[in-house]
Short mmCIF file of C-alpha atoms and ligand atoms in Angstrom, two decimals:
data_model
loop_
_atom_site.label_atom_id
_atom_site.label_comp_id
_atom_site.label_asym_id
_atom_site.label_seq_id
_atom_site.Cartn_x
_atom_site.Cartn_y
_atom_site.Cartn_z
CA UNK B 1 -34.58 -42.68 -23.50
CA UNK B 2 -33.82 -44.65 -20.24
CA UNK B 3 -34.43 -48.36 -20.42
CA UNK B 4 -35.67 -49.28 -17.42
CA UNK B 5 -37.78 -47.27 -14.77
CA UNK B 6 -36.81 -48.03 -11.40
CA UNK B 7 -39.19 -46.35 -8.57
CA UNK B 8 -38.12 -44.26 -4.97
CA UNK B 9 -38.04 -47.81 -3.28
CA UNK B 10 -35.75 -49.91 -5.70
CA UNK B 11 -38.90 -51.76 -7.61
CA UNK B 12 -39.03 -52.12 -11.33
CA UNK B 13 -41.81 -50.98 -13.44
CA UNK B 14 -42.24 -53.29 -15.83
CA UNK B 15 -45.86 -54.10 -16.15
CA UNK B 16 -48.76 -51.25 -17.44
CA UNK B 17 -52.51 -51.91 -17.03
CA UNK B 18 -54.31 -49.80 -19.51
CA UNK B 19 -57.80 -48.87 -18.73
CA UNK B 20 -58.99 -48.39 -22.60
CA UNK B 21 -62.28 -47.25 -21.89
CA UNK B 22 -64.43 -46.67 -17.99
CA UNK B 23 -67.78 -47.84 -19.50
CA UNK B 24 -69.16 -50.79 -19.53
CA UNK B 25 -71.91 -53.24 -20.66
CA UNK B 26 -72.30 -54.50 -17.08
CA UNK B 27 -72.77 -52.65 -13.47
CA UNK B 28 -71.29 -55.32 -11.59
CA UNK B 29 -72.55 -54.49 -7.78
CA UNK B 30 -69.04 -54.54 -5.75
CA UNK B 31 -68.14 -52.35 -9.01
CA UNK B 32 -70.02 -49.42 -10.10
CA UNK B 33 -73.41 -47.76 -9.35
CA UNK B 34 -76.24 -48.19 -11.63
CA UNK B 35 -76.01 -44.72 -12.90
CA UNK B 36 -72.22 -43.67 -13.89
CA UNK B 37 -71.18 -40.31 -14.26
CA UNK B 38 -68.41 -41.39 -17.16
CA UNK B 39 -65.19 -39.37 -17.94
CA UNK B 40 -65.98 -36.84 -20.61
CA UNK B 41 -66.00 -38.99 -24.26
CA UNK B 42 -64.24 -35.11 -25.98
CA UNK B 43 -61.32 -35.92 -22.70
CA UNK B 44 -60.38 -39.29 -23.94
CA UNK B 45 -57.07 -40.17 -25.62
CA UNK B 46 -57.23 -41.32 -29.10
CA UNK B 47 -56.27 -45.12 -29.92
CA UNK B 48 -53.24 -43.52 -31.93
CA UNK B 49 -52.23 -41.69 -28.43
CA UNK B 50 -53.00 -44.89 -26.45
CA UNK B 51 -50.69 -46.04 -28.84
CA UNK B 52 -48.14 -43.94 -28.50
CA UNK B 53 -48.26 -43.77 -24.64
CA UNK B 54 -47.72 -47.52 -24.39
CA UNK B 55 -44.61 -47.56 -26.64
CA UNK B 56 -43.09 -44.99 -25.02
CA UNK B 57 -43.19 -47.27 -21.68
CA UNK B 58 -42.39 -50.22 -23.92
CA UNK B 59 -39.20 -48.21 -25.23
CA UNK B 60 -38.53 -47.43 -21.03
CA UNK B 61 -38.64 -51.18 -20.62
CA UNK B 62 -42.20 -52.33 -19.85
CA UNK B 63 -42.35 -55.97 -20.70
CA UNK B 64 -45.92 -56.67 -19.98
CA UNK B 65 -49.09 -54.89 -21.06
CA UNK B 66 -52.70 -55.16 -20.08
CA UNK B 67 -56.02 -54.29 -21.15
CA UNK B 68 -58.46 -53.66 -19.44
CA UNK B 69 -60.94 -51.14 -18.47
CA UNK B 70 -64.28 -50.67 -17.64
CA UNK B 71 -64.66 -53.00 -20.46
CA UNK B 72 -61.71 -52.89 -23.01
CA UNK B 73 -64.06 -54.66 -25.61
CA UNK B 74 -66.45 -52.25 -26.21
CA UNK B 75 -64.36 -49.27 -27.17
CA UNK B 76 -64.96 -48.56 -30.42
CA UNK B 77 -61.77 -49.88 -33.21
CA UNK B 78 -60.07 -51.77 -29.74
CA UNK B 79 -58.61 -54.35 -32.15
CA UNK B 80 -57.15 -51.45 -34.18
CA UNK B 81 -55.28 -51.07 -31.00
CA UNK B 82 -54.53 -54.57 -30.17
CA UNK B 83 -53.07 -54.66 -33.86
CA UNK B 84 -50.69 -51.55 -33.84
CA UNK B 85 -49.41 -53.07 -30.07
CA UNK B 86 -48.81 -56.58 -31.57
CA UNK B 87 -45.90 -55.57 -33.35
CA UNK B 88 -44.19 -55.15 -30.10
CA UNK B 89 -44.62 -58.46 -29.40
CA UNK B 90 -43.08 -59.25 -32.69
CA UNK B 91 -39.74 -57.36 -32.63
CA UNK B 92 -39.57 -58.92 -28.87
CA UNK B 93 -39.28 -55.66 -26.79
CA UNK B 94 -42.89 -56.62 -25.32
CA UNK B 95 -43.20 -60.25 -23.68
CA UNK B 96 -47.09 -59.80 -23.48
CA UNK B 97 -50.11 -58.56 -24.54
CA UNK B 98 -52.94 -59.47 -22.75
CA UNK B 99 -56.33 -58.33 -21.51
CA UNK B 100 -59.07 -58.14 -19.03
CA UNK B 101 -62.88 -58.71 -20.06
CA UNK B 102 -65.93 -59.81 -18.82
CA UNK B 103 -66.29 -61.89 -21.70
CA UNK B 104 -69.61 -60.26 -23.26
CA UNK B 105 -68.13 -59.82 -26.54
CA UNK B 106 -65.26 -62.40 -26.43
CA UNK B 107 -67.13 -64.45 -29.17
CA UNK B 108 -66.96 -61.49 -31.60
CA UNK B 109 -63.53 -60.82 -30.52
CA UNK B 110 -61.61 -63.83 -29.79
CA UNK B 111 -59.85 -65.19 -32.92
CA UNK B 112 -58.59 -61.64 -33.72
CA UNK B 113 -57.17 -61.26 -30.42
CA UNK B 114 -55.55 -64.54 -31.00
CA UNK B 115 -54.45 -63.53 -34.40
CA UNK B 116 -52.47 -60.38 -33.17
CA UNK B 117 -50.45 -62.77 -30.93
CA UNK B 118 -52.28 -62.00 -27.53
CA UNK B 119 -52.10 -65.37 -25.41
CA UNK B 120 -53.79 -66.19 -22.56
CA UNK B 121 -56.74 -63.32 -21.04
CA UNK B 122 -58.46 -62.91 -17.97
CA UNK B 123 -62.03 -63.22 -17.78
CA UNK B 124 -64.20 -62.07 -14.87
CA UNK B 125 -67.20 -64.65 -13.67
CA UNK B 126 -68.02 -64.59 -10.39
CA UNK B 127 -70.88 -67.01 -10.17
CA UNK B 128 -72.03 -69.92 -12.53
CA UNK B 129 -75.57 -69.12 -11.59
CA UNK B 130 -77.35 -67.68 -14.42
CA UNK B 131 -79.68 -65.89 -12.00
CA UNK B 132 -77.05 -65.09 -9.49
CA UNK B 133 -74.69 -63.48 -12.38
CA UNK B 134 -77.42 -61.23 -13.54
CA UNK B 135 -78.00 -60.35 -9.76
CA UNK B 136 -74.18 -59.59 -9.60
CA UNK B 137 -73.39 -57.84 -12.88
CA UNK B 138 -77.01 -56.18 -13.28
CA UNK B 139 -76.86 -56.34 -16.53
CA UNK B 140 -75.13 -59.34 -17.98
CA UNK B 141 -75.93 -62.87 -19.28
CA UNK B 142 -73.83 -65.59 -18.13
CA UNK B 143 -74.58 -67.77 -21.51
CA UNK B 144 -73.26 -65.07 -23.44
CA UNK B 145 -70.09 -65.02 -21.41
CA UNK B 146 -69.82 -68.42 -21.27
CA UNK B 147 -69.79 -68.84 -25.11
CA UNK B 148 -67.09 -66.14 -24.90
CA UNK B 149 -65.30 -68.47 -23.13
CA UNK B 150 -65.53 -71.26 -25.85
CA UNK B 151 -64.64 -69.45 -28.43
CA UNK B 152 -61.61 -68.33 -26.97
CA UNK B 153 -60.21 -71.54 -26.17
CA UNK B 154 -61.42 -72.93 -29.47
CA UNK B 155 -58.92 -69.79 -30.74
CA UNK B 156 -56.34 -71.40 -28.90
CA UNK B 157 -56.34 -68.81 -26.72
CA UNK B 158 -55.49 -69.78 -21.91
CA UNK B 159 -58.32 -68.47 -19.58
CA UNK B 160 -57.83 -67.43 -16.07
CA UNK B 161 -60.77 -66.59 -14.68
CA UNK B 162 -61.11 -64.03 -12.07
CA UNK B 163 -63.94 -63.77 -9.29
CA UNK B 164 -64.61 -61.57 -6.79
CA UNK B 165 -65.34 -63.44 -3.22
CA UNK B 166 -68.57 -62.49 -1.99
CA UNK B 167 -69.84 -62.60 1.57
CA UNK B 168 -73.32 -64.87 1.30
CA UNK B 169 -73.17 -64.46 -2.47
CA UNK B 170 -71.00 -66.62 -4.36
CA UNK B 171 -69.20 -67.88 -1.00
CA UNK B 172 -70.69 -71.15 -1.10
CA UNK B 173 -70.33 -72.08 -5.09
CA UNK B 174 -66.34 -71.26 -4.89
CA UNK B 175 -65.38 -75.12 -4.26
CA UNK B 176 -67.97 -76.03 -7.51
CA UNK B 177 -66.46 -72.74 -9.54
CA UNK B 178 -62.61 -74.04 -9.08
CA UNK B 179 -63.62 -77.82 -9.88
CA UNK B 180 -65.58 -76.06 -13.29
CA UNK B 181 -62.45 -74.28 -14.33
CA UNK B 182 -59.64 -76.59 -13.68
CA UNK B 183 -62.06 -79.06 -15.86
CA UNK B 184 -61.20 -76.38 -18.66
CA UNK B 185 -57.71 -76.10 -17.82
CA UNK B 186 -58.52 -72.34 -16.27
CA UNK B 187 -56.71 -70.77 -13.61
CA UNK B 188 -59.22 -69.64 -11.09
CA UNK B 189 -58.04 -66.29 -9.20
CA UNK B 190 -59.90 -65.25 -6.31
CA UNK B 191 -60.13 -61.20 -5.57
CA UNK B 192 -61.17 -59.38 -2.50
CA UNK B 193 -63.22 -56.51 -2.68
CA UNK B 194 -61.61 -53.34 -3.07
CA UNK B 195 -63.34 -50.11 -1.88
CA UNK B 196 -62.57 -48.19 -5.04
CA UNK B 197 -65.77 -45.76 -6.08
CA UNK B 198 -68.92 -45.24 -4.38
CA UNK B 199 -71.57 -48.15 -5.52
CA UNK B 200 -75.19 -48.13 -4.43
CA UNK B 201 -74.41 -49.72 -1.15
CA UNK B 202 -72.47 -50.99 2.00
CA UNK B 203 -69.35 -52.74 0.91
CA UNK B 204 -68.70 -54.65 4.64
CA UNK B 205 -71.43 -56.55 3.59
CA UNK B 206 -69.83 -57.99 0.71
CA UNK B 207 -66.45 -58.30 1.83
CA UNK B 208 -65.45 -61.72 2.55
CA UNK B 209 -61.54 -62.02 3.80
CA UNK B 210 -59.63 -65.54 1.21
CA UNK B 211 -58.07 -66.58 4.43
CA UNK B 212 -61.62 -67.28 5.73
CA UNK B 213 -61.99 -68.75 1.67
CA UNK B 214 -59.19 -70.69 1.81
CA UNK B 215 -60.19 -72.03 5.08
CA UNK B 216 -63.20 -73.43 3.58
CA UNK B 217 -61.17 -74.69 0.92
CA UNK B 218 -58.73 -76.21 3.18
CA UNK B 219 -61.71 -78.30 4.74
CA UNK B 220 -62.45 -80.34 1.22
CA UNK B 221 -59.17 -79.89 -0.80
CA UNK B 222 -55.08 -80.51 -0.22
CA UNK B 223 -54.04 -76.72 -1.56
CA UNK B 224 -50.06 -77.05 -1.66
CA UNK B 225 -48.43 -73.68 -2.02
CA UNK B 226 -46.06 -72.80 -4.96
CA UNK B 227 -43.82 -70.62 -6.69
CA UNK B 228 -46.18 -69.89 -9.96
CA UNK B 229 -46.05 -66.25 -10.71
CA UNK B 230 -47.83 -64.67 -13.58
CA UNK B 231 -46.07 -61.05 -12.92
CA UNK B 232 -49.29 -60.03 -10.52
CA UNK B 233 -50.47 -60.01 -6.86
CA UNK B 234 -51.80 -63.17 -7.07
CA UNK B 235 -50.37 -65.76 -4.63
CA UNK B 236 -51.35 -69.25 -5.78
CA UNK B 237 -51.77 -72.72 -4.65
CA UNK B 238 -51.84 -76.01 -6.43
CA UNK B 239 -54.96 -78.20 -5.83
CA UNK B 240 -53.48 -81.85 -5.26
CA UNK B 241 -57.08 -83.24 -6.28
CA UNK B 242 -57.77 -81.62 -9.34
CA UNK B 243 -54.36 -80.63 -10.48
CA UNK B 244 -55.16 -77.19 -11.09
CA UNK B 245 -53.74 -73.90 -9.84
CA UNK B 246 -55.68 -71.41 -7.87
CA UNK B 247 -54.85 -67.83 -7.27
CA UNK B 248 -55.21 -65.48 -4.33
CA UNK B 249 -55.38 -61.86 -4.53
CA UNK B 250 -55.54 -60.08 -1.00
CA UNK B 251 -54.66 -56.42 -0.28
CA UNK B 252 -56.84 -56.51 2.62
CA UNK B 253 -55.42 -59.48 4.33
CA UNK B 254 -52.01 -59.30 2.97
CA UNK B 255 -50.50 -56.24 1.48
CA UNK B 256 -48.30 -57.29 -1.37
CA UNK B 257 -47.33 -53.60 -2.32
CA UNK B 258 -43.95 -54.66 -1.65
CA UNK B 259 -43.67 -56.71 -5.07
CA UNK B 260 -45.15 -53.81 -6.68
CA UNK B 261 -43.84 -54.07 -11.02
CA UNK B 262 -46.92 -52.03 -12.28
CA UNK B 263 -48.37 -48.72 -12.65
CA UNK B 264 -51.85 -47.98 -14.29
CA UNK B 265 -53.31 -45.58 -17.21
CA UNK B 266 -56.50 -44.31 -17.78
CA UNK B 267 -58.48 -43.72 -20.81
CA UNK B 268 -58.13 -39.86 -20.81
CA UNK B 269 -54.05 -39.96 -20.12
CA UNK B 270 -53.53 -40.06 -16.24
CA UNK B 271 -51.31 -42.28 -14.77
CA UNK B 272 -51.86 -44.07 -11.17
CA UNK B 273 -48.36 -45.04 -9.63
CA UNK B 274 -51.03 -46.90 -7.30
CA UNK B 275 -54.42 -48.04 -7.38
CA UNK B 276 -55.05 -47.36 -3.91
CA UNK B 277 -53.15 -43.43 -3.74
CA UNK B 278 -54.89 -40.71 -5.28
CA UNK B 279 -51.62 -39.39 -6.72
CA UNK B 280 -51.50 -39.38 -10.42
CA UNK B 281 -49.50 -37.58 -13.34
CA UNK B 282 -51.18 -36.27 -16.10
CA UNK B 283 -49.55 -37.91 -19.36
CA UNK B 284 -51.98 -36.12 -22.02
CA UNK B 285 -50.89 -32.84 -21.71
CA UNK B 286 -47.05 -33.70 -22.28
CA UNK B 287 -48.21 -36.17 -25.00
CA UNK B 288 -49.75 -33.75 -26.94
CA UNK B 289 -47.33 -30.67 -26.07
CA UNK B 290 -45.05 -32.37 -29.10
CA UNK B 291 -44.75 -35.13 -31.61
CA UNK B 292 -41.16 -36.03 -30.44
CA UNK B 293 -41.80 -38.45 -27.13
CA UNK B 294 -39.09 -36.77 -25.48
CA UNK B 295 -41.37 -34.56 -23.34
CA UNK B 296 -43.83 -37.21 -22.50
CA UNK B 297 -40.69 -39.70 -21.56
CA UNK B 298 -39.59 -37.03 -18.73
CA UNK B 299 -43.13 -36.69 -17.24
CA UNK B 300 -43.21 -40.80 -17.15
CA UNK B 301 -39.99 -40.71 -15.53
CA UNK B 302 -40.82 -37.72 -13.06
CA UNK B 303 -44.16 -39.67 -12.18
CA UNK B 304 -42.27 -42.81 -11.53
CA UNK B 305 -40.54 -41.15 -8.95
CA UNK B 306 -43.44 -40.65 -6.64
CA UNK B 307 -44.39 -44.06 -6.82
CA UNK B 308 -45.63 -44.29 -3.70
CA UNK B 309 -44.69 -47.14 -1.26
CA UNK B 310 -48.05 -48.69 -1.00
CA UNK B 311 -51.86 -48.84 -0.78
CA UNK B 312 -53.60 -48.07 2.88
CA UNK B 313 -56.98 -49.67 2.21
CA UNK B 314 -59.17 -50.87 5.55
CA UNK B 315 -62.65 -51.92 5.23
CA UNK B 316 -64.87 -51.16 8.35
CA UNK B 317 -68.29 -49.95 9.42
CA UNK B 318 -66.39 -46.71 10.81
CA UNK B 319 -64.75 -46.02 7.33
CA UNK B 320 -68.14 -44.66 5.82
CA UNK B 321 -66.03 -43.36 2.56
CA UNK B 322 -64.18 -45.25 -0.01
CA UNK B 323 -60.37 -45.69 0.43
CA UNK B 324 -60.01 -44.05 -2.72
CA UNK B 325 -63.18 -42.18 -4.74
CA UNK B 326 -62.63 -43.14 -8.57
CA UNK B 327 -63.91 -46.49 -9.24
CA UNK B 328 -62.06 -49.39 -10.49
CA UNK B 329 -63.19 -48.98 -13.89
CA UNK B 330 -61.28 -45.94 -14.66
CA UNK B 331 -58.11 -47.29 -13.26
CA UNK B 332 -58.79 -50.57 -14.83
CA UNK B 333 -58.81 -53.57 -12.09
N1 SAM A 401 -64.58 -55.30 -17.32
C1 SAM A 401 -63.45 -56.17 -17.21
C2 SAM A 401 -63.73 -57.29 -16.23
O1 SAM A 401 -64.70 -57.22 -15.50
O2 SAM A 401 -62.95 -58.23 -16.24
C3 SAM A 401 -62.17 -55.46 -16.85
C4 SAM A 401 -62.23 -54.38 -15.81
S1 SAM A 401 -62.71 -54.90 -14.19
C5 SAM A 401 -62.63 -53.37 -13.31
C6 SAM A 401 -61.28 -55.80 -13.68
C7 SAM A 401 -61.43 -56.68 -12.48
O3 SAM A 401 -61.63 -55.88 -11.35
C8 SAM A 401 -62.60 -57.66 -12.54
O4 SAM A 401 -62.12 -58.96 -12.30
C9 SAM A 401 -63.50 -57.20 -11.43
O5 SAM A 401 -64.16 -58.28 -10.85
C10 SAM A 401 -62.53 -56.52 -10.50
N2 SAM A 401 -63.14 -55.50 -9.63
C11 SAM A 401 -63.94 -54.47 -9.96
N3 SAM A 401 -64.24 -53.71 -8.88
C12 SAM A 401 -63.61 -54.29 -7.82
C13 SAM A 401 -63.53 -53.98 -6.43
N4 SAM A 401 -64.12 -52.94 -5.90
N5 SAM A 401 -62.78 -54.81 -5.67
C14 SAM A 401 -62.13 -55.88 -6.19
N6 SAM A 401 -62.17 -56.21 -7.49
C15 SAM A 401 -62.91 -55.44 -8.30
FE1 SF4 A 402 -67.79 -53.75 -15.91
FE2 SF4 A 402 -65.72 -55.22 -15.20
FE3 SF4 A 402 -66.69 -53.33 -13.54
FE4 SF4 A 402 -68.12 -55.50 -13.99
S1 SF4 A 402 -66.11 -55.42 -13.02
S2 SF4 A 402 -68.88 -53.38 -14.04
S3 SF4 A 402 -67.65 -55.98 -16.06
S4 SF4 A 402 -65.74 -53.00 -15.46
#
């Protein structure tokens, strides 16, 4: 096998997001419609073929690996995954294993994940409002996530926390959020809306541009920029007052396709070169055509070369349709 994967325009894949599962216990609003169609449960891959799909890009030189989802923690036996990955991390041919939750079942979940050597996770909260959160995630509770939190750090484990900016929503509370989480040592990464997926209603009126964020932020704090790089599309500032780090995250503003390390896998095998294209290589069907990973290496290598160059997402009032029509959740955000 090759050891590195190198795409059309010179970039190096080095990162995979995994997207584990597309359900979810929430329905976050920017996210997914009340009522999901999911993919087929009889279409998904097994945790033994997640398994073997993310060695095989370990073995072509991924360093970094995600996971996410919909919401990684409720597929069923996840930690059986998290296990078989972590010994990856042991023989050194994977720098990281790491994952994105909404923190619903993080207290159940959070020593284990420290146990198999995972790190530092992102958790999603985009308001500190208890009322607020259930308005934004439908059906969440923020105590519940918020205990989550605890017991993660109490497992020794960093938090970033990731929020999605807001228009009139959580707009005003994101001064008061970034003060909350650099007083628990958290990154704090802000995200614009994407429009991934038809949700039950008009995206323009959430989308809220960071430079219009930072702004705001510029008003009341000293944000210096720096170098810090986690391996993603966040661009981040330090905050002289508090001494923490925040993160910005802007393909609307600012395309950052050019940095592009990462491609992204779904639950049932198909892998997104971008999360803004609609091009995608199906990985099952080679996976299962043998037990040798020869034939699945050569369809990761033939989709790496149609990586495409970049995303072309716009949001406006005359763009009625979303960019791109799967939702978030089944590429994994
Ligand atoms: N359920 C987990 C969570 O919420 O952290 C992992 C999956 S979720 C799809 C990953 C991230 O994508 C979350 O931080 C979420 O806020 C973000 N997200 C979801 N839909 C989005 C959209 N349309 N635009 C921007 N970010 C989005
Ligand atoms: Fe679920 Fe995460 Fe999407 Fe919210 S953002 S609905 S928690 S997958």
């Amino acid at each position: 096998m090759s050891a590195s994967l190198i795409d059309p325009f010179g970039r190096s894949v080095s990162y995979l997001r995994v997207s584990v599962t597309d359900r979810c216990d929430f329905r976050c609003v920017y996210c997914m419609a009340e009522n999901m169609t999911f993919l087929p449960r009889q279409d998904l891959l097994t945790l033994e073929e997640l398994d073997r799909v993310c060695s095989a890009f370990i073995a072509k030189g991924v360093r970094k690996l995600r996971l996410t989802g919909g919401e990684p923690l409720v597929r069923k036996g996840v930690m059986t995954l998290v296990e078989s990955l972590s010994r990856h991390l042991k023989t050194g041919a994977l720098e990281e294993l790491t994952l994105t939750t909404n923190g619903s079942q993080l207290a159940k979940y959070a020593k284990e994940l420290a146990h198999h050597g995972v790190k530092r996770i992102n958790v999603s909260v985009d308001t500190l409002d208890a009322v607020k959160f259930r308005k934004i995630t439908r059906w969440g509770e923020l105590s519940k996530v918020l205990d989550g939190i605890k017991a993660a750090q109490d497992a020794g484990l960093h938090i970033k926390i990731n929020a999605v900016a807001l228009k009139g929503v959580n707009e005003h509370e994101i001064p008061a959020m970034m003060q909350w989480c650099h007083s628990q040592k958290a990154d704090l990464t802000l995200i614009e809306t994407m429009p991934l997926g038809d949700i039950d209603g008009d995206r323009t009126d959430q989308y809220l541009p960071l430079s219009t964020v930072r702004a705001q932020l510029e008003g009341q704090f000293t944000l210096e920029d720096i170098a810090y790089k986690t391996g993603g599309p966040a661009r981040y500032v330090r905050v002289k007052e508090t001494g923490g780090r925040i993160g910005f995250i802007t393909p609307l503003t600012h395309n950052f396709c050019e940095s592009c390390n990462r491609v992204r896998l779904t639950c049932t095998g198909t892998l997104y070169m971008c999360l803004g294209q609609e091009d995608a290589a199906d990985l099952r069907k080679p996976l299962r055509a043998s037990e040798s990973d020869e034939v699945l290496s050569r369809a990761i290598d033939e989709a790496i070369s149609r990586k495409p160059k970049g995303h072309d997402f716009i949001i406006d009032r005359t763009q009625l349709k979303p960019a791109v029509a799967r939702h978030m959740s089944v590429t994994g955000g």
